[in-house]
Structure formats: structure tokens, C-alpha cells
Coordinates of C-alpha atoms and ligand atoms in Angstrom, one line a residue:
X1 CA 121.8 101.5 94.3
X2 CA 118.4 102.4 95.0
X3 CA 117.5 99.4 97.3
X4 CA 120.6 100.6 99.7
X5 CA 118.8 104.4 99.9
X6 CA 115.7 102.7 100.9
X7 CA 117.7 100.4 103.9
X8 CA 119.0 103.4 105.3
X9 CA 116.2 105.5 104.9
X10 CA 117.9 107.9 102.5
X11 CA 114.5 109.9 101.6
X12 CA 116.7 112.8 99.5
X13 CA 118.9 110.5 97.8
X14 CA 115.9 108.4 96.9
X15 CA 114.3 111.5 95.0
X16 CA 117.6 112.2 93.5
X17 CA 117.5 109.1 91.7
X18 CA 113.6 109.4 90.8
X19 CA 114.7 113.1 88.8
X20 CA 117.6 110.6 86.5
X21 CA 114.8 108.4 86.4
X22 CA 111.5 110.6 85.6
X23 CA 113.1 113.8 85.3
X24 CA 112.1 116.1 87.4
X25 CA 111.7 115.9 90.6
X26 CA 107.3 116.7 91.3
X27 CA 104.5 115.7 93.7
X28 CA 102.8 113.1 92.6
X29 CA 106.5 111.1 91.9
X30 CA 107.7 111.6 95.4
X31 CA 103.8 110.2 96.5
X32 CA 104.3 107.5 94.2
X33 CA 107.6 106.6 96.4
X34 CA 105.9 107.0 99.5
X35 CA 102.7 104.9 98.4
X36 CA 105.4 102.4 97.4
X37 CA 107.1 102.7 100.5
X38 CA 103.8 102.2 103.0
X39 CA 103.0 99.3 100.7
X40 CA 106.3 97.7 101.4
X41 CA 106.1 97.6 105.0
X42 CA 102.0 97.0 105.2
X43 CA 103.4 93.6 103.1
X44 CA 107.2 93.5 104.6
X45 CA 108.5 92.7 101.6
X46 CA 112.0 94.5 99.8
X47 CA 111.9 95.3 96.6
X48 CA 111.4 93.9 93.7
X49 CA 114.7 91.2 93.4
X50 CA 115.8 88.6 90.5
X51 CA 117.8 87.3 92.7
X52 CA 114.3 85.2 94.5
X53 CA 112.3 82.7 92.8
X54 CA 109.1 83.9 90.6
X55 CA 107.1 83.3 93.7
X56 CA 108.3 85.7 95.7
X57 CA 108.5 88.2 93.7
X58 CA 106.2 91.4 94.4
X59 CA 104.5 92.2 91.6
X60 CA 103.2 96.3 91.4
X61 CA 99.4 97.4 89.6
X62 CA 99.2 101.0 89.5
X63 CA 95.9 102.2 88.2
X64 CA 96.8 105.0 86.0
X65 CA 99.7 106.4 84.1
X66 CA 101.2 109.4 85.1
X67 CA 104.4 110.5 87.6
X68 CA 102.7 108.7 90.5
X69 CA 103.7 105.8 87.9
X70 CA 107.0 106.1 87.1
X71 CA 107.4 107.0 90.9
X72 CA 105.9 103.1 92.0
X73 CA 108.3 101.8 89.4
X74 CA 111.5 103.5 91.3
X75 CA 110.7 102.4 94.7
X76 CA 109.8 98.9 93.9
X77 CA 111.6 97.7 90.4
X78 CA 108.5 96.7 89.4
X79 CA 108.6 98.0 85.8
X80 CA 106.5 98.1 82.3
X81 CA 109.7 96.6 81.5
X82 CA 110.4 93.6 83.6
X83 CA 106.5 92.2 83.5
X84 CA 106.2 93.5 87.5
X85 CA 103.9 96.3 86.5
X86 CA 100.8 95.8 85.5
X87 CA 98.8 99.3 84.3
X88 CA 95.3 99.4 84.8
X89 CA 93.4 102.5 82.6
X90 CA 91.2 103.3 85.5
X91 CA 92.8 106.7 86.1
X92 CA 92.6 107.4 89.9
X93 CA 96.3 107.6 91.5
X94 CA 96.6 104.2 93.5
X95 CA 98.5 101.2 93.6
X96 CA 98.0 97.6 94.5
X97 CA 101.5 95.8 96.2
X98 CA 100.9 92.3 95.7
X99 CA 103.0 89.2 96.4
X100 CA 102.7 86.5 93.9
X101 CA 103.6 83.8 96.5
X102 CA 99.8 83.9 98.6
X103 CA 98.5 86.9 95.9
X104 CA 97.5 88.8 98.8
X105 CA 98.6 92.3 98.9
X106 CA 97.4 96.5 99.9
X107 CA 95.4 98.5 97.9
X108 CA 96.8 101.9 98.3
X109 CA 95.1 105.3 97.1
X110 CA 95.7 108.9 97.5
X111 CA 93.1 111.8 97.5
X112 CA 94.7 114.8 95.2
X113 CA 92.4 117.0 96.2
X114 CA 92.8 116.7 100.1
X115 CA 96.7 116.7 99.3
X116 CA 96.8 119.6 97.1
X117 CA 94.2 121.8 99.6
X118 CA 96.3 120.4 102.4
X119 CA 99.8 121.4 100.9
X120 CA 100.1 122.5 97.9
X121 CA 100.6 126.3 98.2
X122 CA 98.6 128.7 96.8
X123 CA 101.3 130.6 94.7
X124 CA 102.6 127.1 93.7
X125 CA 98.9 126.2 92.2
X126 CA 98.8 130.0 90.4
X127 CA 101.8 129.1 88.8
X128 CA 101.2 126.0 87.9
X129 CA 98.0 127.3 86.5
X130 CA 99.5 129.6 84.1
X131 CA 102.7 127.5 82.7
X132 CA 101.5 124.1 82.2
X133 CA 97.3 124.4 82.3
X134 CA 97.2 127.9 80.3
X135 CA 101.0 127.0 78.9
X136 CA 101.4 131.3 79.2
X137 CA 104.5 131.6 81.4
X138 CA 107.8 133.4 81.1
X139 CA 110.6 131.3 81.1
X140 CA 111.5 132.6 85.3
X141 CA 108.1 131.4 85.6
X142 CA 108.7 128.0 84.4
X143 CA 111.9 127.7 86.2
X144 CA 110.1 129.1 89.7
X145 CA 107.7 126.6 89.1
X146 CA 110.1 124.2 89.1
X147 CA 111.9 124.7 92.4
X148 CA 108.2 125.1 94.0
X149 CA 107.6 121.9 92.6
X150 CA 110.4 119.9 93.7
X151 CA 109.9 121.4 96.9
X152 CA 106.7 120.0 97.3
X153 CA 108.3 116.7 96.3
X154 CA 109.8 116.3 99.4
X155 CA 107.2 117.4 101.6
X156 CA 105.0 114.3 100.0
X157 CA 107.4 111.8 100.9
X158 CA 107.1 112.6 105.0
X159 CA 103.9 112.5 104.1
X160 CA 102.1 110.9 107.0
X161 CA 100.4 107.0 106.4
X162 CA 97.0 108.6 107.9
X163 CA 96.7 110.6 103.8
X164 CA 96.4 107.2 102.2
X165 CA 93.9 105.0 102.4
X166 CA 95.1 101.8 102.6
X167 CA 93.7 98.2 102.4
X168 CA 94.0 94.6 102.4
X169 CA 93.1 93.3 99.3
X170 CA 93.3 89.5 97.1
X171 CA 93.9 89.7 93.9
X172 CA 93.4 87.4 91.3
X173 CA 96.8 85.4 90.1
X174 CA 98.1 86.7 86.9
X175 CA 99.6 84.7 84.8
X176 CA 103.9 85.1 84.9
X177 CA 104.4 86.6 81.6
X178 CA 104.9 83.9 79.1
X179 CA 107.4 83.9 76.3
X180 CA 105.8 83.5 72.5
X181 CA 107.3 82.0 69.2
X182 CA 107.5 85.2 66.4
X183 CA 106.5 85.2 62.8
X184 CA 107.9 86.9 60.3
X185 CA 105.3 89.3 59.4
X186 CA 104.6 88.4 54.7
X187 CA 105.3 92.3 54.1
X188 CA 107.2 93.8 55.7
X189 CA 109.7 90.4 56.9
X190 CA 109.5 91.8 61.1
X191 CA 109.5 89.2 63.6
X192 CA 106.2 89.3 65.2
X193 CA 105.6 87.8 68.4
X194 CA 102.6 85.1 66.8
X195 CA 100.1 86.8 69.5
X196 CA 100.3 89.7 67.3
X197 CA 99.5 88.2 63.8
X198 CA 96.9 88.4 61.2
X199 CA 96.4 86.0 59.0
X200 CA 95.0 86.8 55.8
X201 CA 94.9 84.3 52.9
X202 CA 96.5 81.9 54.7
X203 CA 99.6 84.4 55.3
X204 CA 101.4 86.0 58.7
X205 CA 101.2 89.8 58.7
X206 CA 102.1 92.4 61.4
X207 CA 99.2 94.4 62.7
X208 CA 100.5 97.2 60.9
X209 CA 100.6 95.6 56.9
X210 CA 97.0 94.3 57.8
X211 CA 96.4 97.8 58.2
X212 CA 94.2 96.9 61.3
X213 CA 93.8 98.2 64.8
X214 CA 95.8 97.6 67.9
X215 CA 96.3 99.3 71.4
X216 CA 98.8 102.3 72.0
X217 CA 99.4 103.5 76.0
X218 CA 99.4 107.3 75.1
X219 CA 99.1 110.2 77.2
X220 CA 95.3 110.0 77.6
X221 CA 95.7 106.3 78.5
X222 CA 95.0 103.0 76.5
X223 CA 93.5 103.6 72.6
X224 CA 92.9 102.2 69.6
X225 CA 94.9 103.3 66.8
X226 CA 95.7 102.7 62.9
Ligands
LIG1 ZN1 107.0 114.5 86.9
LIG2 ZN1 104.3 93.9 58.8

């Protein structure tokens, strides 16, 4: 369905689909979609298609975990769950789209400051500061902000290509998602991927039961947790 929207160039339909998935329409989900469309066109590829052999498929590498990333997941079909999305914890609004066949890719970076100065109305920014940053908005102001944000989102879908820095890149090959055996934890009894199991006195344990730290993707990026 999203494939059809892209083929038809139905950007509004695409943003409506984004709302279903992402929960709202906002500037950065739209910028993620726009960056993906530019990347797919430059590379001459279409959305991720599981009917193609693995070598024919595309892969997305994103450098932030915000609304932009969801825009990329929607438009390219590369998601964290289907192992075609790699998240680099670099904190930049950038997408690299790459072909697995030859690891030729294109990196697209967007400068948020420049976009904001040129396309975000002053009153929308003031409202964002009050509602989101200071959390002082009235319910009315929250809904006004949503409307304004949605309008900016539609504008972002039509951003001229020269608002993006686009460069050809060669990406170091990444292994296709390996399948690991599962091992049962000696304490909780839950099956755990073997590379996440530790052995204590010769018995396998999951990281939680072994009280070891592990990594989690949270709002601020990838962090170590206990
Ligand atoms: Zn958003
Ligand atoms: Zn356990």
C-alpha cells in the first residue's frame, strides 16, 4: 500500500500513512520521508522488497532515534525489526541508504537549524517552546501546536533537494542478520539468544539473572542499563 503511494507520488497519502504508524504528523517524520525518497531515487532503488534476493535488497543506516527515523522506516520499509535498519548512535539527522549488492550508498544529511530558520514560522516555534520544552501549554495550545506542526510536515515533504547534503558513499559490508541458537537460563527458565548468555560456575544465565549490565535504546540513545 505504501509502495503504491510512493509510485503514484501521493505525498499526502504517504504522510497519512505515517500518522497511522508514528502517531502524529510532524516536521521530522516528513523530513525522514523526504530524505528517503531522495535517497531511493539517487540509488535507483525502490522500497525494501522481501521478494528480492537478499543481495538485491536495500538497507538504511540512520544516525538518530527520533521522528526522522520513523519517517525513514515508513518510506524505505527498512525497519529495526526486519534487520534492514541500522541505528548509529551519533545524534545527527542523517540517513545512508545502501544496496547490499555492492555496498554503494548515498548519505543524506539535513541541517535542522537551516530548515528551521527558513521554513518554521516564528509563532509555531514559540508555541513549541512553551508546550514541549517548558511543558506549560494549555490543552488549546497543545492542539494548535499539533495543527501547526502538521502543516509544517506537509511543507517538509516538498523540501527542495538542495536543502539536503547528498553524497555518494561506500559502506563497509554488514553481515545479514545471523540466526542464533537459544539457551535456557538456569534461573528464570526463559530462552535467551546464546550470545546474550553468560556462564556462572558452568551454568548458563540471562544477563538479568546474572545481574550484568546490558544496552538499551532509550530516548537519549544507546545506554548501558542494569
Ligand atoms: Zn514525530
Ligand atoms: Zn534468567
